[in-house]
Short mmCIF file of C-alpha atoms in Angstrom, two decimals:
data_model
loop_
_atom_site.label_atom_id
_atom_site.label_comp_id
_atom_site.label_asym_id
_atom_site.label_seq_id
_atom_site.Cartn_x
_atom_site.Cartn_y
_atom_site.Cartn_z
CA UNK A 1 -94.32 -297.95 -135.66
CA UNK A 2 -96.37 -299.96 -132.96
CA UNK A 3 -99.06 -298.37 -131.38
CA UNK A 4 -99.40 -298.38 -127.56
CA UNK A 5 -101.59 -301.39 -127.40
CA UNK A 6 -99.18 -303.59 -129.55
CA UNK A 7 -96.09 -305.19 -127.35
CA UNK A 8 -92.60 -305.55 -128.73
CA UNK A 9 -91.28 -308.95 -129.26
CA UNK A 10 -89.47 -310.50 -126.52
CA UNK A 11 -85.75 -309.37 -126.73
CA UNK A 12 -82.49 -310.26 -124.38
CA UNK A 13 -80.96 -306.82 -123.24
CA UNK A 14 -76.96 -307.03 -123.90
CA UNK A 15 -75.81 -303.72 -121.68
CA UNK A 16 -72.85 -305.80 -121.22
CA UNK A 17 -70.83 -302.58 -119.11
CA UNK A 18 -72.13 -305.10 -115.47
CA UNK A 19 -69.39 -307.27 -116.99
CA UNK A 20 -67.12 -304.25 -115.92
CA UNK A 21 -67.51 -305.48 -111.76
CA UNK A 22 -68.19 -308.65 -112.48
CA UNK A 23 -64.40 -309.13 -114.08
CA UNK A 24 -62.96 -306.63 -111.99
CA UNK A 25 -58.75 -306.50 -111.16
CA UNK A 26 -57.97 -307.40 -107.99
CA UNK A 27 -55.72 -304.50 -107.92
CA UNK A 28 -58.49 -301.64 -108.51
CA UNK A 29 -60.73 -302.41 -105.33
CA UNK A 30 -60.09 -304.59 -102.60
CA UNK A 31 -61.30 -308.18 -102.61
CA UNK A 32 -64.84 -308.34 -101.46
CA UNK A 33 -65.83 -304.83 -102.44
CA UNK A 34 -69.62 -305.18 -104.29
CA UNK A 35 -69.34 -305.48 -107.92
CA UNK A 36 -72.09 -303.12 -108.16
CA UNK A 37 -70.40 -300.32 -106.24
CA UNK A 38 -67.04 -300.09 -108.09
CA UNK A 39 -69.07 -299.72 -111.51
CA UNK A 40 -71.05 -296.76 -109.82
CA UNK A 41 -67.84 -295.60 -107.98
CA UNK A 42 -66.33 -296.01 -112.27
CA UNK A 43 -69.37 -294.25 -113.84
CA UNK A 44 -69.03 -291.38 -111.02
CA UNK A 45 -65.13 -291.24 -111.90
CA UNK A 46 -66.36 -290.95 -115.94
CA UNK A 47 -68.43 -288.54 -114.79
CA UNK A 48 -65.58 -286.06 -113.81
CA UNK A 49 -63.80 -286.63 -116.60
CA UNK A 50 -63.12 -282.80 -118.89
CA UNK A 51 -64.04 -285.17 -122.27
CA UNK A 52 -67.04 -286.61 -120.69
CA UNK A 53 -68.08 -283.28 -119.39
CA UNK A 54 -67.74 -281.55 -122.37
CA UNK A 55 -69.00 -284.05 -124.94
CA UNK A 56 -71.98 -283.94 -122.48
CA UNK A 57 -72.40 -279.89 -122.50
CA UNK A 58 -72.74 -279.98 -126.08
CA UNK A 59 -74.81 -282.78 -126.50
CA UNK A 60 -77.30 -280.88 -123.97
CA UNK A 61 -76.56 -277.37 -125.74
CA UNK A 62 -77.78 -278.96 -128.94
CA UNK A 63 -80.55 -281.18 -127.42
CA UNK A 64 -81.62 -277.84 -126.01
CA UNK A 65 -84.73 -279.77 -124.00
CA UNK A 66 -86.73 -276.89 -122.79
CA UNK A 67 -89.20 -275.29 -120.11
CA UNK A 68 -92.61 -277.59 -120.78
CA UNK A 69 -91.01 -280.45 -122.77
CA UNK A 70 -91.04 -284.13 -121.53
CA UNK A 71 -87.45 -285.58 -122.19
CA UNK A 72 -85.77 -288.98 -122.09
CA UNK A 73 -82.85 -290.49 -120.88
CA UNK A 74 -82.47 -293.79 -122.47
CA UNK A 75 -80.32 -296.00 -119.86
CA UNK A 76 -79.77 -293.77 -117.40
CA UNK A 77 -77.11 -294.77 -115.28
CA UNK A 78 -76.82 -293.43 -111.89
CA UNK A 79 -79.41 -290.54 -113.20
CA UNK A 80 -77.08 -288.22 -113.29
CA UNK A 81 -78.40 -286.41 -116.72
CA UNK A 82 -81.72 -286.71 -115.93
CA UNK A 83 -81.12 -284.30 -112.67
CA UNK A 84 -79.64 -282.00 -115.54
CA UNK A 85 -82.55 -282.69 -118.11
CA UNK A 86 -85.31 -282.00 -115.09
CA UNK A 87 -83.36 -278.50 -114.64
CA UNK A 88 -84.03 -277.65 -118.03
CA UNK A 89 -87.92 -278.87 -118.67
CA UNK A 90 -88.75 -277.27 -115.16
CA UNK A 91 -91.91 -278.53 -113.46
CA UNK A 92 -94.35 -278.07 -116.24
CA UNK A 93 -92.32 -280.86 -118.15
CA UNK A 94 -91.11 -284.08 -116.97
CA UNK A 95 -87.76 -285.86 -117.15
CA UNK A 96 -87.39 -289.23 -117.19
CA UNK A 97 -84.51 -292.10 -116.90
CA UNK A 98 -84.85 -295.69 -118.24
CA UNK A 99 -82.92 -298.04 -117.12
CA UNK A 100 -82.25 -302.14 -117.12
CA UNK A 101 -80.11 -302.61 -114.13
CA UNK A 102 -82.20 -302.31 -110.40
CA UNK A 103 -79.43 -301.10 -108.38
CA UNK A 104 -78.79 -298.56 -110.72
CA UNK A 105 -82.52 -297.31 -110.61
CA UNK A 106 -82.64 -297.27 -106.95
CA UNK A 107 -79.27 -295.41 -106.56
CA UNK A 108 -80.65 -292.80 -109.53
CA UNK A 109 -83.93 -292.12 -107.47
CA UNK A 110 -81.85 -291.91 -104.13
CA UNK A 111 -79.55 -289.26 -105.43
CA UNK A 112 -82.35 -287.86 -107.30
CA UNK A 113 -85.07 -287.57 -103.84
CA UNK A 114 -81.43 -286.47 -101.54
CA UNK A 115 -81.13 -283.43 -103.91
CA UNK A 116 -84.80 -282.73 -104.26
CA UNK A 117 -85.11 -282.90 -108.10
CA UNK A 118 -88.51 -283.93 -109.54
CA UNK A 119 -88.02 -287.18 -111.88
CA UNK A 120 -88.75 -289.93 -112.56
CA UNK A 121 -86.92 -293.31 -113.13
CA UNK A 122 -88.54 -296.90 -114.86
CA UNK A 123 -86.93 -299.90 -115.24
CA UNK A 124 -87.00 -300.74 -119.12
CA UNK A 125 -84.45 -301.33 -121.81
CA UNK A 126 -83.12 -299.86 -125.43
CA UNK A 127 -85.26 -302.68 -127.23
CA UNK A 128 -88.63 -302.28 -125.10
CA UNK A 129 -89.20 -298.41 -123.92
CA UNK A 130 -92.22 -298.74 -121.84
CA UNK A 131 -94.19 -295.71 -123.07
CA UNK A 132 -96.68 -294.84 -125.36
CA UNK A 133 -95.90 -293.67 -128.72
CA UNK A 134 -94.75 -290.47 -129.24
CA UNK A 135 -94.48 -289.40 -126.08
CA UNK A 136 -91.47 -287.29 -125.82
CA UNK A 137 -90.02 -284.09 -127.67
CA UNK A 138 -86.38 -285.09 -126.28
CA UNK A 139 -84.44 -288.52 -126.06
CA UNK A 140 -80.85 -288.45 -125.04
CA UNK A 141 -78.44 -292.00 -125.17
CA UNK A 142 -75.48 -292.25 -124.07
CA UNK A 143 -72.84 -294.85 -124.10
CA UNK A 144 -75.40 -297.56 -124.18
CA UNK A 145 -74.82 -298.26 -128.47
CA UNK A 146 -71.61 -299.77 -127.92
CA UNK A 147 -73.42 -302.61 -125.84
CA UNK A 148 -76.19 -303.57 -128.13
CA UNK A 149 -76.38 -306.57 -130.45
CA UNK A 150 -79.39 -304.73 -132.38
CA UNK A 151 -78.88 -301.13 -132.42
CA UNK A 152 -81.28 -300.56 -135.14
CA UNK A 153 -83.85 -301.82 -133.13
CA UNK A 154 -82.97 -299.47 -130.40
CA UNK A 155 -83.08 -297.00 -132.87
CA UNK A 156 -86.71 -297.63 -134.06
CA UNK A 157 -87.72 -297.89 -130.36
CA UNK A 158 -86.19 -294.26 -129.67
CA UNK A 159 -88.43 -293.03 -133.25
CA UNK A 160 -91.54 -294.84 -131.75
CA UNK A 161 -91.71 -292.84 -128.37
CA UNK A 162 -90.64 -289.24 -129.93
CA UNK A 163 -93.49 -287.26 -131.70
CA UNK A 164 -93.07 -285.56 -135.01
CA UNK A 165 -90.04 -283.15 -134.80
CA UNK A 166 -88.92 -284.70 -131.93
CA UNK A 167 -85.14 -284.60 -131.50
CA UNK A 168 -82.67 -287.37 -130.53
CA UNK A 169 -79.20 -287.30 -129.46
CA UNK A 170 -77.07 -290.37 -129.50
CA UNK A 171 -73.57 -289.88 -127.80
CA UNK A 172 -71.20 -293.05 -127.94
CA UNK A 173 -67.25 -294.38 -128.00
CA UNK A 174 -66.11 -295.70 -130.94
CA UNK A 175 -63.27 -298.45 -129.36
CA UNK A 176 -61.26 -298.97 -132.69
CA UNK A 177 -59.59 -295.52 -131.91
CA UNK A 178 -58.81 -296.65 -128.34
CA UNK A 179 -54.83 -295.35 -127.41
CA UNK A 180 -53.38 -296.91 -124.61
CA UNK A 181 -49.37 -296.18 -123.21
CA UNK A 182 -47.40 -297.28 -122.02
CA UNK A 183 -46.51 -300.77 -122.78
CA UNK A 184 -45.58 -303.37 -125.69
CA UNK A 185 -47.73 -302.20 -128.52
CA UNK A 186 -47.87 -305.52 -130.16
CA UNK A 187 -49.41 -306.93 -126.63
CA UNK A 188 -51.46 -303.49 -126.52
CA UNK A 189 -53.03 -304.40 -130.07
CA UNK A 190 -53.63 -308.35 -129.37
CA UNK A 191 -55.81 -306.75 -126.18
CA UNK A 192 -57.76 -304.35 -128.30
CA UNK A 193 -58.51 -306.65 -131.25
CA UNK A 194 -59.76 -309.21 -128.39
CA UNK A 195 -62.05 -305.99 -126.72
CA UNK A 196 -63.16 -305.48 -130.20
CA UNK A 197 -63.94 -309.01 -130.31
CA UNK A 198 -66.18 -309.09 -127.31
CA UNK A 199 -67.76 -305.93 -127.44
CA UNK A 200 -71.27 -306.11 -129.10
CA UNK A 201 -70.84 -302.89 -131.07
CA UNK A 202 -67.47 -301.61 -130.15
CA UNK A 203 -67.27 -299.38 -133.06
CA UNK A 204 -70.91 -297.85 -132.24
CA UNK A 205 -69.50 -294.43 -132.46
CA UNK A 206 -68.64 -294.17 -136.28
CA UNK A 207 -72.55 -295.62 -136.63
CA UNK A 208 -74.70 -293.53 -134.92
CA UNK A 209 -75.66 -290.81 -137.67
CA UNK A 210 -76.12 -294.00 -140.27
CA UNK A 211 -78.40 -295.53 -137.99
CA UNK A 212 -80.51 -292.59 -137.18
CA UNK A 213 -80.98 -291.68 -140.86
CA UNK A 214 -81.86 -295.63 -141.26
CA UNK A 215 -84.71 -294.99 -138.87
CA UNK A 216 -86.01 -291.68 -140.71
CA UNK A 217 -84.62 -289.61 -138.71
CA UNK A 218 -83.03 -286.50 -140.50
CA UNK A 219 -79.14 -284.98 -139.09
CA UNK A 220 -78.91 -281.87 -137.59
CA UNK A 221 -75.23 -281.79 -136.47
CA UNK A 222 -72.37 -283.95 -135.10
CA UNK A 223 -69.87 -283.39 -132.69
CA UNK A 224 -66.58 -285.44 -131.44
CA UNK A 225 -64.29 -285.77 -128.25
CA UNK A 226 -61.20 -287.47 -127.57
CA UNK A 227 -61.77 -288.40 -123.86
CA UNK A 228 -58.82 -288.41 -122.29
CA UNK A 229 -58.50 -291.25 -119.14
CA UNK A 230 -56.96 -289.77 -115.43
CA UNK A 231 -54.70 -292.56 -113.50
CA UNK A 232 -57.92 -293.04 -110.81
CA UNK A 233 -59.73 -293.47 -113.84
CA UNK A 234 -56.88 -295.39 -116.26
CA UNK A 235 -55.90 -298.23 -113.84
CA UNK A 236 -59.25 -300.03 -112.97
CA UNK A 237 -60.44 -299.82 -116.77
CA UNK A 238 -56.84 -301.47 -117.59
CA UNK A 239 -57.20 -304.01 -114.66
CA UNK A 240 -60.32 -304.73 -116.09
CA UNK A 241 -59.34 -305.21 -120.19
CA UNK A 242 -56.12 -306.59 -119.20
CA UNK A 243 -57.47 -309.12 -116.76
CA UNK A 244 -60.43 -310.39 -119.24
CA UNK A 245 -57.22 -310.45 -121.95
CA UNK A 246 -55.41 -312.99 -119.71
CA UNK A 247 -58.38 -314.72 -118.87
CA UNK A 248 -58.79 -315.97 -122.32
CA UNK A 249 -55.14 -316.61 -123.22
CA UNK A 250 -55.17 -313.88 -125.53
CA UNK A 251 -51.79 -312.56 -123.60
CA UNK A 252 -49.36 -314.46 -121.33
CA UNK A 253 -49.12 -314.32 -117.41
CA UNK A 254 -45.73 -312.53 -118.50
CA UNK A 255 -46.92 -310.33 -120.67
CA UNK A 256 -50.30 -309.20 -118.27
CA UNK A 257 -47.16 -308.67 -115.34
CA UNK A 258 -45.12 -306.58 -117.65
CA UNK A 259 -47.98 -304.56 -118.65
CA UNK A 260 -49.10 -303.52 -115.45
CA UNK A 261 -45.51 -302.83 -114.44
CA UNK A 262 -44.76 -300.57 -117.55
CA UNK A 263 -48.52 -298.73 -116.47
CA UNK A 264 -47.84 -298.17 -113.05
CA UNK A 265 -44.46 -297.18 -113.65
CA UNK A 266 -45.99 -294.70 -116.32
CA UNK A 267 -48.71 -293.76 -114.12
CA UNK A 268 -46.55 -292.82 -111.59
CA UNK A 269 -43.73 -290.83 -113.77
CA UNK A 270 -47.00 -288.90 -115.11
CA UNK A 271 -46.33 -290.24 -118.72
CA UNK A 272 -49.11 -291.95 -119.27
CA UNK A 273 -52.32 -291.96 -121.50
CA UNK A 274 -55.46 -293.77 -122.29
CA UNK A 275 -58.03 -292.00 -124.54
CA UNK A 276 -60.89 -293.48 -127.00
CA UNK A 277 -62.76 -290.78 -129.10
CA UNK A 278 -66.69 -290.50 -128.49
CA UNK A 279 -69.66 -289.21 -131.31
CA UNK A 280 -72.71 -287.46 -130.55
CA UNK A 281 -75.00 -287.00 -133.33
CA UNK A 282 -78.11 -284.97 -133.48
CA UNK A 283 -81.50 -285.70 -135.07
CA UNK A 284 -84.83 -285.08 -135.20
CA UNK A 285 -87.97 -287.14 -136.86
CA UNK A 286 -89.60 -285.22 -139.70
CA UNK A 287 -92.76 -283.60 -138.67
CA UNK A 288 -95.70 -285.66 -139.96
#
């Protein structure tokens, strides 16, 4: 592992989820809405969802970051988890939130100063971590897999800054298992296979224990959940797959029409679903 005075090689962060505003649907915001605010306004709807919630109470259950401890959150988001993981170190630890994207980081330390939480948030990325090596007893990731073209260099980054027994959680969608209805499954399947396509590591899910125990990192347990998409939720991430899908002539004008009719005709009757399955896996480096 580098030491502190040796600087990674140059890398080109792929946390392709900006793509998300930047090929919105017309139909989930109206035109001239900031790109930037829908994807918080998504991330915040994620947020509320039961699977996200749960898969997120275990993961912190088994990260159990604790009173003293300096923890992690490796692309932070809107900082949401870091508020949680500065709860749980109290002020003789320290929580911290990297993050890639600057709007994000200033809305994170907004919401974090409004609510009077004591963290901190750096700009960084998965492939350059700007601290010291072994730093922290507690990284956290979440979501942030599927968008990398080198996870295992992510991976190596997150060993660098833990010390001995330090533990790390990955948590992560694994696209593949993606269910969407209703609509013309054979239009439904040309749309996945072209996310799949797109998607850096779509199937990031199914990968993260392998690529832990790559980085000598040992398992300590693995958990699942099949998050399940609400309407508010459901019709701006279809806008957004759909609309990318027509975009590259993977579907017709037709077929994109009759898809969001059949959708908003489902979301309306109630019979409806969009779910993808998420991993969290637990590990922690072997004590020198």
């Amino acid at each position: 592992m580098p030491s502190e005075h040796t600087v990674p090689p140059e890398r080109t962060p792929s946390f392709h989820l900006d793509a998300l505003a930047a090929d919105r649907d017309e139909g989930a915001a109206p035109p001239g809405d900031d790109p930037m605010a829908l994807l918080i306004t998504m991330l915040d709807l994620q947020a509320e969802l039961p699977g996200i919630r749960r898969m997120r109470e275990w993961g912190n259950q088994v990260l159990a970051a604790g009173p003293g401890e300096r923890a992690l959150d490796v692309g932070s988001g809107t900082g949401s988890e870091v508020v949680d993981l500065a709860a749980r170190v109290g002020t003789e630890g320290e929580a911290v939130g990297v993050e890639p994207n600057p709007a994000m980081l200033a809305v994170a330390r907004e919401r974090a100063a409004a609510a009077g939480i004591r963290c901190r948030f750096v700009a960084g990325d998965a492939y350059r971590l700007p601290f010291d090596d072994d730093t922290f007893d507690a990284v956290r990731c979440e979501r942030v897999y599927q968008h990398l073209d080198d996870p295992a260099a992510a991976t190596a980054e997150i060993a660098r800054v833990l010390r001995p027994g330090g533990r790390a959680l990955l948590i992560d969608s694994d696209w593949q298992t993606a269910i969407l209805h209703p609509g013309d499954t054979e239009v439904i399947a040309r749309m996945t296979a072209a996310m799949l396509a797109a998607t850096p590591n779509a199937r990031a899910g199914r990968l993260l224990r392998g690529q832990l125990l790559a980085a000598g990192f040992e398992f300590d347990d693995m958990g699942s959940e099949a998050v399940i998409w609400d309407p508010v939720a459901v019709r701006p991430m279809f806008g957004q797959l759909g609309g990318s899908a027509l975009a590259t002539g993977v579907i017709t004008e037709a077929e994109f029409e009759d898809l969001v009719t059949r959708i908003d005709a489902g979301i309306a009757s109630g019979d409806h679903h969009l779910s993808v399955t998420m991993f969290a896996v637990l590990a922690h480096l072997p004590a020198r």
